[in-house]
Amino acid sequence: MRKRRAVFGIFWLLSLVAISFYGGTVSYGIFFALTLLPFLSLFYIVCVWCRYRVYQEIGSRNIVSGQSVPYYFVLQNEDKFAFAAIGISFFSDFSYVEELPDKMEYELLPGERYRYETSFVCRYRGEYEVGIKEVTISDFLRLFRVRCEVRETKKVIVAPKLIRIYELKSVSDISAMLQKEIATQEAELDIVTREYVSGDALKQIHWKATAREQKLMSRRLIGEEKEGALLFFDTHRYDESPPVYLPLENRLLETVLALTLLLSEKSIPVTVCCSRDKFGQKCLNGIRDFGDFYELTKELEFDKAEDTKNRIRHILNSGTVLNQHVVFFVLQKIDYEMLEMAKRISENGIIVVFYVVTEENMDDFCAMSDANRRIIAITPQDRLEEIL
C-alpha cells in the first residue's frame, strides 16, 4: 500500500510539473483527476463502511477449553455497488481458528455473499470474545485502508479442560502410600462393625454386614480415622492483564481438576478448599461427587481481594489438616512463610506437596524439597500428564 501511495504521489508531482511548464487542457484534466482521486477513495470507503454486513455464528456459547467448536461467518454485499477489498481478522489472544480461508481479502459484487465454515478452539477457561475482531476496508486503488471493529462480537463461556492422569508420577511414593493407607483403613472398618446408631453417616453403614445380620450395621472406627487428602488451591488474581493471568489461572484449575479426578477415581477421599471463604470445604468421596465439584469450578471467580496466606492459616488453626494423610497446595506464588507453614504440618507426620503454577524460575524452591515436603513447578506450556 505504501508503494501504491508513492507511485500515486510521483504521478501527481509529474502532473503538477506538466501544468506548471506546459499547461493545456489535458495536463489540467490529469492534475485535477489525480487531486480528486484520494477524496473519492475516502468517500468510497465511508460508503462501504456504512453498508457492509458481517454475520457469524458459534455452535455453542458454553464450551470447554481445548474443544473444537463449529463456527462460520458470512460477508455480504447488500448494496448496488461492488466492494473492492474487505479483509477480516480474528481474536487470537485466547482462541484460534483451526482452518483459515486461503484468501483473507474479498471482493464482493452487488448482492454477492461469501460464507466460510470452519471451527475454532479456546485456549483458556474464562469468558471472552471470539471470532471476527475487526474488518479492514480498502478502496479500488488500494491507496487507503480503514480498520473498524465488528459491531456485534461473539462471547463464549469456557470451562476448564479435564486432563486425566492415571498415576502421580511426580510423587509416586506418596500416591502408593496413600492408596495403601486407605485400603488398610477400609479393611479394618470392614472387620469391626456395630449396630447402627441414629446420626451415623450413610458412608459409615456396612451394607454386607447389614444384609447378613438383617439389621443396620455401622463400621466401628478404630483409633484416629484419617480422611485421605486435603487440597488447597489459590484463587487470588495477581495481575490486571488477561493475557497474563488467564493462562496461569487456567493451568491452576486444570491441575486441581486432574488431581481431584485421579483421587476420586481411586476412591480416595479428598477435602478441597481455596482462598475464597464462600467456597467453603468440599468433600469428594468418589467419582459421583467429582461431577458437582467440576460444575463449581466453571463459575469460580479469581479476585485480587482474596488473601491466600490468611486462608491457609485459618485452615491450619481449624485442625482440618491434622486428619489427612497428604496435603496438596496448588498455588501461583510461594514464599518462605508458606514453607514455614508447611513445616508445621509435616512435623505432625503429614506429607505436604506444593504444585506452583508460574512462569518464574523455581529452581531454588524446588531444591528445598525433602521426604515430607515436595515442591513442583508447573508452567502453562507444560503437559500435565508428564509433570503430575
Tab-separated table of C-alpha atoms in Angstrom:
chain	number	residue	atom	x	y	z
A	1	MET	CA	0.000	0.000	0.000
A	2	ARG	CA	2.893	2.392	0.686
A	3	LYS	CA	4.336	1.648	-2.731
A	4	ARG	CA	0.985	2.461	-4.341
A	5	ARG	CA	0.868	5.767	-2.478
A	6	ALA	CA	4.436	6.541	-3.501
A	7	VAL	CA	3.671	5.803	-7.158
A	8	PHE	CA	0.492	7.888	-6.951
A	9	GLY	CA	2.459	10.768	-5.402
A	10	ILE	CA	5.022	10.626	-8.206
A	11	PHE	CA	2.272	10.801	-10.860
A	12	TRP	CA	0.664	13.742	-9.026
A	13	LEU	CA	4.006	15.613	-8.943
A	14	LEU	CA	4.537	14.924	-12.640
A	15	SER	CA	1.063	16.293	-13.409
A	16	LEU	CA	1.919	19.366	-11.325
A	17	VAL	CA	5.135	19.834	-13.334
A	18	ALA	CA	3.165	19.413	-16.581
A	19	ILE	CA	0.696	22.206	-15.804
A	20	SER	CA	3.474	24.430	-14.493
A	21	PHE	CA	5.655	24.230	-17.613
A	22	TYR	CA	3.339	23.140	-20.407
A	23	GLY	CA	-0.280	23.888	-19.372
A	24	GLY	CA	-3.079	22.746	-21.646
A	25	THR	CA	-6.477	21.131	-21.110
A	26	VAL	CA	-5.120	17.586	-20.899
A	27	SER	CA	-2.496	18.473	-18.295
A	28	TYR	CA	-5.011	20.301	-16.128
A	29	GLY	CA	-7.525	17.452	-16.542
A	30	ILE	CA	-4.999	14.874	-15.371
A	31	PHE	CA	-3.907	17.081	-12.463
A	32	PHE	CA	-7.436	17.670	-11.169
A	33	ALA	CA	-8.345	13.976	-11.640
A	34	LEU	CA	-5.317	12.881	-9.621
A	35	THR	CA	-6.052	15.513	-6.964
A	36	LEU	CA	-9.680	14.458	-6.556
A	37	LEU	CA	-8.973	10.718	-6.625
A	38	PRO	CA	-7.876	10.407	-2.941
A	39	PHE	CA	-11.032	12.208	-1.783
A	40	LEU	CA	-13.185	9.924	-3.939
A	41	SER	CA	-11.377	6.894	-2.497
A	42	LEU	CA	-12.046	8.028	1.063
A	43	PHE	CA	-15.691	8.715	0.223
A	44	TYR	CA	-15.964	5.214	-1.254
A	45	ILE	CA	-14.508	3.667	1.923
A	46	VAL	CA	-17.043	5.567	4.037
A	47	CYS	CA	-19.882	4.231	1.855
A	48	VAL	CA	-18.626	0.645	2.185
A	49	TRP	CA	-18.174	1.052	5.937
A	50	CYS	CA	-21.802	2.146	6.267
A	51	ARG	CA	-23.165	-0.660	4.108
A	52	TYR	CA	-21.121	-3.852	4.614
A	53	ARG	CA	-22.578	-6.727	6.670
A	54	VAL	CA	-20.817	-9.456	8.628
A	55	TYR	CA	-22.689	-12.372	10.187
A	56	GLN	CA	-21.081	-15.044	12.341
A	57	GLU	CA	-22.388	-17.960	14.372
A	58	ILE	CA	-20.901	-20.310	17.000
A	59	GLY	CA	-22.015	-23.880	17.610
A	60	SER	CA	-22.326	-23.277	21.367
A	61	ARG	CA	-21.723	-20.411	23.774
A	62	ASN	CA	-20.733	-22.775	26.610
A	63	ILE	CA	-17.652	-24.755	25.662
A	64	VAL	CA	-14.584	-26.440	27.171
A	65	SER	CA	-11.048	-25.157	26.670
A	66	GLY	CA	-9.234	-27.135	24.002
A	67	GLN	CA	-12.526	-28.283	22.478
A	68	SER	CA	-13.142	-27.739	18.759
A	69	VAL	CA	-16.405	-25.826	18.178
A	70	PRO	CA	-18.196	-25.371	14.801
A	71	TYR	CA	-18.116	-21.802	13.540
A	72	TYR	CA	-18.999	-19.943	10.357
A	73	PHE	CA	-19.037	-16.368	9.120
A	74	VAL	CA	-20.755	-14.622	6.217
A	75	LEU	CA	-19.663	-11.478	4.385
A	76	GLN	CA	-22.465	-9.912	2.386
A	77	ASN	CA	-22.819	-7.016	-0.031
A	78	GLU	CA	-26.389	-5.761	0.234
A	79	ASP	CA	-25.781	-2.666	-1.891
A	80	LYS	CA	-25.759	-1.854	-5.630
A	81	PHE	CA	-22.051	-1.122	-5.971
A	82	ALA	CA	-19.119	-3.502	-5.683
A	83	PHE	CA	-16.942	-3.826	-2.595
A	84	ALA	CA	-13.350	-3.753	-3.797
A	85	ALA	CA	-11.463	-5.244	-0.833
A	86	ILE	CA	-12.781	-6.344	2.539
A	87	GLY	CA	-10.437	-8.150	4.899
A	88	ILE	CA	-11.105	-9.765	8.266
A	89	SER	CA	-9.004	-10.507	11.352
A	90	PHE	CA	-9.857	-12.727	14.318
A	91	PHE	CA	-9.428	-12.566	18.074
A	92	SER	CA	-6.216	-14.513	18.609
A	93	ASP	CA	-5.076	-13.897	22.206
A	94	PHE	CA	-7.226	-16.575	23.821
A	95	SER	CA	-8.608	-18.560	20.858
A	96	TYR	CA	-7.679	-19.524	17.316
A	97	VAL	CA	-9.497	-20.552	14.139
A	98	GLU	CA	-8.393	-24.031	13.105
A	99	GLU	CA	-8.668	-23.620	9.319
A	100	LEU	CA	-8.418	-20.108	7.961
A	101	PRO	CA	-9.552	-19.225	4.443
A	102	ASP	CA	-6.785	-19.086	1.819
A	103	LYS	CA	-7.740	-15.538	0.841
A	104	MET	CA	-8.379	-13.161	3.724
A	105	GLU	CA	-9.386	-10.239	1.497
A	106	TYR	CA	-12.571	-10.441	-0.549
A	107	GLU	CA	-14.157	-8.652	-3.494
A	108	LEU	CA	-17.940	-8.715	-3.425
A	109	LEU	CA	-20.148	-7.809	-6.347
A	110	PRO	CA	-23.573	-6.225	-5.720
A	111	GLY	CA	-25.786	-8.736	-3.890
A	112	GLU	CA	-22.958	-11.268	-3.518
A	113	ARG	CA	-22.248	-13.105	-0.254
A	114	TYR	CA	-19.300	-15.174	0.938
A	115	ARG	CA	-19.760	-17.929	3.557
A	116	TYR	CA	-16.953	-19.879	5.196
A	117	GLU	CA	-17.430	-22.787	7.607
A	118	THR	CA	-14.663	-23.815	9.952
A	119	SER	CA	-14.120	-24.338	13.701
A	120	PHE	CA	-12.243	-22.625	16.485
A	121	VAL	CA	-10.614	-23.609	19.775
A	122	CYS	CA	-10.437	-21.618	23.025
A	123	ARG	CA	-7.144	-21.896	24.845
A	124	TYR	CA	-8.177	-20.851	28.352
A	125	ARG	CA	-11.024	-21.031	30.800
A	126	GLY	CA	-12.980	-17.804	31.274
A	127	GLU	CA	-15.408	-15.507	29.476
A	128	TYR	CA	-14.126	-13.582	26.486
A	129	GLU	CA	-14.746	-12.618	22.859
A	130	VAL	CA	-14.001	-14.925	19.926
A	131	GLY	CA	-14.453	-14.950	16.169
A	132	ILE	CA	-14.041	-11.884	13.954
A	133	LYS	CA	-12.426	-8.959	15.757
A	134	GLU	CA	-12.251	-6.310	13.059
A	135	VAL	CA	-12.826	-5.662	9.358
A	136	THR	CA	-10.450	-3.773	7.052
A	137	ILE	CA	-11.826	-1.848	4.065
A	138	SER	CA	-9.711	-0.699	1.106
A	139	ASP	CA	-10.528	1.377	-1.965
A	140	PHE	CA	-10.198	0.240	-5.584
A	141	LEU	CA	-6.659	1.563	-5.961
A	142	ARG	CA	-5.547	0.265	-2.522
A	143	LEU	CA	-4.404	3.737	-1.511
A	144	PHE	CA	-6.143	3.756	1.867
A	145	ARG	CA	-7.158	1.134	4.377
A	146	VAL	CA	-9.515	1.615	7.315
A	147	ARG	CA	-9.861	-0.786	10.231
A	148	CYS	CA	-13.158	-0.948	12.068
A	149	GLU	CA	-14.294	-3.177	14.923
A	150	VAL	CA	-17.135	-5.607	14.338
A	151	ARG	CA	-20.388	-4.169	15.600
A	152	GLU	CA	-21.577	-7.395	17.268
A	153	THR	CA	-18.827	-9.651	18.567
A	154	LYS	CA	-19.384	-13.138	19.970
A	155	LYS	CA	-18.706	-14.015	23.609
A	156	VAL	CA	-18.229	-17.515	24.974
A	157	ILE	CA	-18.045	-19.017	28.464
A	158	VAL	CA	-15.197	-21.515	28.574
A	159	ALA	CA	-14.998	-24.260	31.185
A	160	PRO	CA	-11.626	-25.721	32.263
A	161	LYS	CA	-10.379	-28.769	30.426
A	162	LEU	CA	-10.365	-32.161	32.151
A	163	ILE	CA	-6.948	-33.786	31.881
A	164	ARG	CA	-6.948	-37.411	33.033
A	165	ILE	CA	-3.840	-38.772	34.718
A	166	TYR	CA	-3.535	-42.320	35.974
A	167	GLU	CA	-0.691	-42.041	38.456
A	168	LEU	CA	1.060	-39.246	40.334
A	169	LYS	CA	4.459	-39.641	38.666
A	170	SER	CA	5.900	-36.611	40.436
A	171	VAL	CA	5.176	-38.077	43.892
A	172	SER	CA	4.721	-41.772	43.102
A	173	ASP	CA	5.788	-42.900	46.581
A	174	ILE	CA	3.134	-40.665	48.171
A	175	SER	CA	0.456	-41.956	45.812
A	176	ALA	CA	1.307	-45.578	46.634
A	177	MET	CA	1.377	-44.836	50.369
A	178	LEU	CA	-1.956	-43.044	50.243
A	179	GLN	CA	-3.663	-45.916	48.432
A	180	LYS	CA	-2.184	-48.437	50.864
A	181	GLU	CA	-3.351	-46.441	53.903
A	182	ILE	CA	-6.869	-46.108	52.521
A	183	ALA	CA	-7.020	-49.811	51.648
A	184	THR	CA	-5.800	-50.778	55.142
A	185	GLN	CA	-8.297	-48.448	56.771
A	186	GLU	CA	-11.157	-49.875	54.712
A	187	ALA	CA	-10.111	-53.403	55.620
A	188	GLU	CA	-10.127	-52.567	59.332
A	189	LEU	CA	-13.506	-50.923	59.058
A	190	ASP	CA	-14.905	-53.945	57.225
A	191	ILE	CA	-13.856	-56.291	60.018
A	192	VAL	CA	-15.201	-54.390	63.036
A	193	THR	CA	-18.880	-53.415	62.976
A	194	ARG	CA	-21.548	-52.376	65.466
A	195	GLU	CA	-25.281	-51.845	65.423
A	196	TYR	CA	-26.441	-48.676	63.676
A	197	VAL	CA	-26.931	-45.623	65.915
A	198	SER	CA	-29.104	-42.703	64.864
A	199	GLY	CA	-26.860	-39.991	63.462
A	200	ASP	CA	-24.286	-42.284	61.822
A	201	ALA	CA	-23.255	-41.097	58.350
A	202	LEU	CA	-24.540	-43.137	55.411
A	203	LYS	CA	-20.987	-43.828	54.240
A	204	GLN	CA	-20.328	-45.456	57.634
A	205	ILE	CA	-23.030	-48.119	57.131
A	206	HIS	CA	-21.610	-51.590	56.352
A	207	TRP	CA	-24.077	-52.971	53.808
A	208	LYS	CA	-22.701	-56.520	53.710
A	209	ALA	CA	-22.957	-56.856	57.486
A	210	THR	CA	-26.441	-55.280	57.330
A	211	ALA	CA	-27.589	-57.943	54.852
A	212	ARG	CA	-26.048	-60.708	56.959
A	213	GLU	CA	-27.496	-59.533	60.285
A	214	GLN	CA	-30.830	-58.333	58.818
A	215	LYS	CA	-30.433	-55.008	60.615
A	216	LEU	CA	-28.464	-51.833	60.017
A	217	MET	CA	-24.810	-52.211	60.972
A	218	SER	CA	-22.205	-49.431	61.040
A	219	ARG	CA	-18.460	-49.604	60.778
A	220	ARG	CA	-16.719	-49.213	64.118
A	221	LEU	CA	-13.917	-46.642	63.942
A	222	ILE	CA	-10.632	-47.841	65.416
A	223	GLY	CA	-8.365	-45.139	66.777
A	224	GLU	CA	-7.977	-41.967	64.753
A	225	GLU	CA	-9.502	-42.102	61.272
A	226	LYS	CA	-7.519	-40.363	58.575
A	227	GLU	CA	-9.679	-38.808	55.892
A	228	GLY	CA	-7.345	-39.199	52.882
A	229	ALA	CA	-6.069	-35.955	51.352
A	230	LEU	CA	-6.668	-32.218	51.586
A	231	LEU	CA	-6.224	-30.000	48.528
A	232	PHE	CA	-5.953	-26.233	48.818
A	233	PHE	CA	-5.773	-24.013	45.736
A	234	ASP	CA	-5.090	-20.314	45.232
A	235	THR	CA	-7.860	-18.044	43.857
A	236	HIS	CA	-6.030	-14.735	44.211
A	237	ARG	CA	-5.662	-12.697	40.991
A	238	TYR	CA	-2.098	-11.430	40.721
A	239	ASP	CA	-2.326	-9.293	37.578
A	240	GLU	CA	-4.692	-6.926	35.783
A	241	SER	CA	-3.927	-8.069	32.233
A	242	PRO	CA	-5.973	-11.023	30.871
A	243	PRO	CA	-3.096	-12.269	28.648
A	244	VAL	CA	-1.010	-12.605	31.833
A	245	TYR	CA	-3.457	-14.050	34.353
A	246	LEU	CA	-5.674	-16.235	32.134
A	247	PRO	CA	-3.011	-18.852	31.184
A	248	LEU	CA	-1.907	-19.230	34.810
A	249	GLU	CA	-5.403	-19.443	36.292
A	250	ASN	CA	-6.450	-21.871	33.585
A	251	ARG	CA	-3.494	-24.188	34.231
A	252	LEU	CA	-4.045	-23.950	38.002
A	253	LEU	CA	-7.646	-25.149	37.682
A	254	GLU	CA	-6.615	-27.895	35.249
A	255	THR	CA	-4.102	-29.082	37.856
A	256	VAL	CA	-6.734	-29.051	40.613
A	257	LEU	CA	-9.206	-30.989	38.456
A	258	ALA	CA	-6.598	-33.518	37.352
A	259	LEU	CA	-5.626	-34.238	40.975
A	260	THR	CA	-9.195	-34.449	42.297
A	261	LEU	CA	-10.284	-36.629	39.362
A	262	LEU	CA	-7.429	-39.064	39.993
A	263	LEU	CA	-8.174	-39.286	43.729
A	264	SER	CA	-11.920	-39.647	43.099
A	265	GLU	CA	-11.404	-42.458	40.588
A	266	LYS	CA	-9.224	-44.282	43.101
A	267	SER	CA	-11.906	-43.773	45.813
A	268	ILE	CA	-9.502	-41.756	47.950
A	269	PRO	CA	-11.449	-39.145	49.968
A	270	VAL	CA	-10.250	-35.601	49.325
A	271	THR	CA	-11.288	-32.345	51.004
A	272	VAL	CA	-10.985	-29.341	48.668
A	273	CYS	CA	-10.811	-25.714	49.776
A	274	CYS	CA	-9.481	-22.476	48.337
A	275	SER	CA	-8.775	-18.817	49.138
A	276	ARG	CA	-12.451	-17.849	48.879
A	277	ASP	CA	-14.367	-18.101	52.167
A	278	LYS	CA	-17.653	-18.531	50.294
A	279	PHE	CA	-16.316	-21.669	48.595
A	280	GLY	CA	-16.009	-23.422	51.944
A	281	GLN	CA	-14.801	-27.017	52.039
A	282	LYS	CA	-15.960	-29.586	49.509
A	283	CYS	CA	-15.622	-33.251	50.417
A	284	LEU	CA	-15.219	-35.626	47.476
A	285	ASN	CA	-15.711	-39.279	48.412
A	286	GLY	CA	-15.816	-40.715	44.912
A	287	ILE	CA	-16.410	-40.054	41.251
A	288	ARG	CA	-20.061	-39.092	41.865
A	289	ASP	CA	-19.013	-36.104	43.959
A	290	PHE	CA	-16.469	-35.020	41.349
A	291	GLY	CA	-19.187	-34.047	38.836
A	292	ASP	CA	-20.678	-31.492	41.232
A	293	PHE	CA	-17.213	-30.124	42.016
A	294	TYR	CA	-16.441	-29.676	38.309
A	295	GLU	CA	-19.622	-27.628	37.859
A	296	LEU	CA	-18.485	-25.347	40.711
A	297	THR	CA	-15.128	-24.677	39.047
A	298	LYS	CA	-16.885	-23.410	35.908
A	299	GLU	CA	-18.321	-20.475	37.846
A	300	LEU	CA	-15.422	-19.906	40.242
A	301	GLU	CA	-14.013	-16.380	40.090
A	302	PHE	CA	-10.494	-15.248	40.921
A	303	ASP	CA	-10.247	-11.993	42.862
A	304	LYS	CA	-7.498	-9.567	43.888
A	305	ALA	CA	-9.102	-9.277	47.328
A	306	GLU	CA	-8.518	-12.921	48.231
A	307	ASP	CA	-5.875	-13.390	50.947
A	308	THR	CA	-4.298	-16.784	50.365
A	309	LYS	CA	-1.972	-16.778	53.373
A	310	ASN	CA	-4.684	-15.865	55.880
A	311	ARG	CA	-6.931	-18.550	54.440
A	312	ILE	CA	-4.174	-21.138	54.881
A	313	ARG	CA	-3.642	-20.010	58.485
A	314	HIS	CA	-7.373	-20.360	59.127
A	315	ILE	CA	-7.383	-23.917	57.809
A	316	LEU	CA	-4.334	-24.801	59.903
A	317	ASN	CA	-5.940	-23.403	63.049
A	318	SER	CA	-9.184	-25.297	62.382
A	319	GLY	CA	-7.384	-28.633	62.735
A	320	THR	CA	-8.718	-29.989	59.428
A	321	VAL	CA	-5.194	-30.605	58.156
A	322	LEU	CA	-4.282	-32.916	61.034
A	323	ASN	CA	-6.831	-35.508	59.880
A	324	GLN	CA	-5.170	-36.016	56.480
A	325	HIS	CA	-2.509	-38.322	55.105
A	326	VAL	CA	-1.349	-35.842	52.466
A	327	VAL	CA	-1.924	-32.113	51.892
A	328	PHE	CA	-1.684	-30.699	48.367
A	329	PHE	CA	-1.238	-26.968	47.741
A	330	VAL	CA	-1.822	-25.672	44.197
A	331	LEU	CA	-0.585	-22.074	44.156
A	332	GLN	CA	0.598	-19.311	41.845
A	333	LYS	CA	3.075	-17.861	44.357
A	334	ILE	CA	5.165	-19.419	47.087
A	335	ASP	CA	7.431	-17.857	49.699
A	336	TYR	CA	9.351	-18.829	52.817
A	337	GLU	CA	6.426	-18.028	55.113
A	338	MET	CA	4.326	-20.646	53.305
A	339	LEU	CA	7.178	-23.141	53.593
A	340	GLU	CA	7.259	-22.475	57.350
A	341	MET	CA	3.531	-23.236	57.497
A	342	ALA	CA	4.197	-26.470	55.625
A	343	LYS	CA	6.863	-27.364	58.182
A	344	ARG	CA	4.269	-27.155	60.959
A	345	ILE	CA	2.117	-29.622	59.033
A	346	SER	CA	4.914	-32.071	58.212
A	347	GLU	CA	6.003	-32.156	61.865
A	348	ASN	CA	2.737	-33.996	62.546
A	349	GLY	CA	3.715	-36.798	60.144
A	350	ILE	CA	1.717	-35.368	57.217
A	351	ILE	CA	3.298	-35.126	53.764
A	352	VAL	CA	2.938	-31.743	52.013
A	353	VAL	CA	3.121	-31.277	48.239
A	354	PHE	CA	3.308	-27.834	46.599
A	355	TYR	CA	2.365	-27.505	42.934
A	356	VAL	CA	3.333	-23.957	41.908
A	357	VAL	CA	1.857	-22.718	38.615
A	358	THR	CA	4.143	-19.940	37.440
A	359	GLU	CA	6.313	-18.572	34.633
A	360	GLU	CA	9.065	-17.687	37.119
A	361	ASN	CA	12.189	-19.736	37.768
A	362	MET	CA	11.508	-22.113	40.683
A	363	ASP	CA	14.835	-23.975	40.858
A	364	ASP	CA	15.804	-22.559	44.272
A	365	PHE	CA	12.490	-23.551	45.856
A	366	CYS	CA	12.368	-26.970	44.164
A	367	ALA	CA	15.833	-27.705	45.536
A	368	MET	CA	14.377	-27.374	49.075
A	369	SER	CA	12.178	-30.455	48.638
A	370	ASP	CA	12.630	-33.309	51.107
A	371	ALA	CA	10.822	-36.511	52.093
A	372	ASN	CA	7.891	-34.773	53.788
A	373	ARG	CA	7.748	-31.603	51.686
A	374	ARG	CA	7.740	-31.618	47.875
A	375	ILE	CA	7.805	-28.530	45.641
A	376	ILE	CA	6.987	-28.981	41.944
A	377	ALA	CA	6.877	-26.159	39.372
A	378	ILE	CA	4.324	-26.135	36.544
A	379	THR	CA	4.194	-23.700	33.613
A	380	PRO	CA	1.206	-23.078	31.305
A	381	GLN	CA	3.186	-24.707	28.486
A	382	ASP	CA	3.892	-27.979	30.336
A	383	ARG	CA	1.964	-31.173	29.659
A	384	LEU	CA	0.276	-32.067	32.955
A	385	GLU	CA	0.377	-35.761	32.072
A	386	GLU	CA	4.187	-35.556	32.221
A	387	ILE	CA	4.570	-33.157	35.178
A	388	LEU	CA	1.999	-34.616	37.594
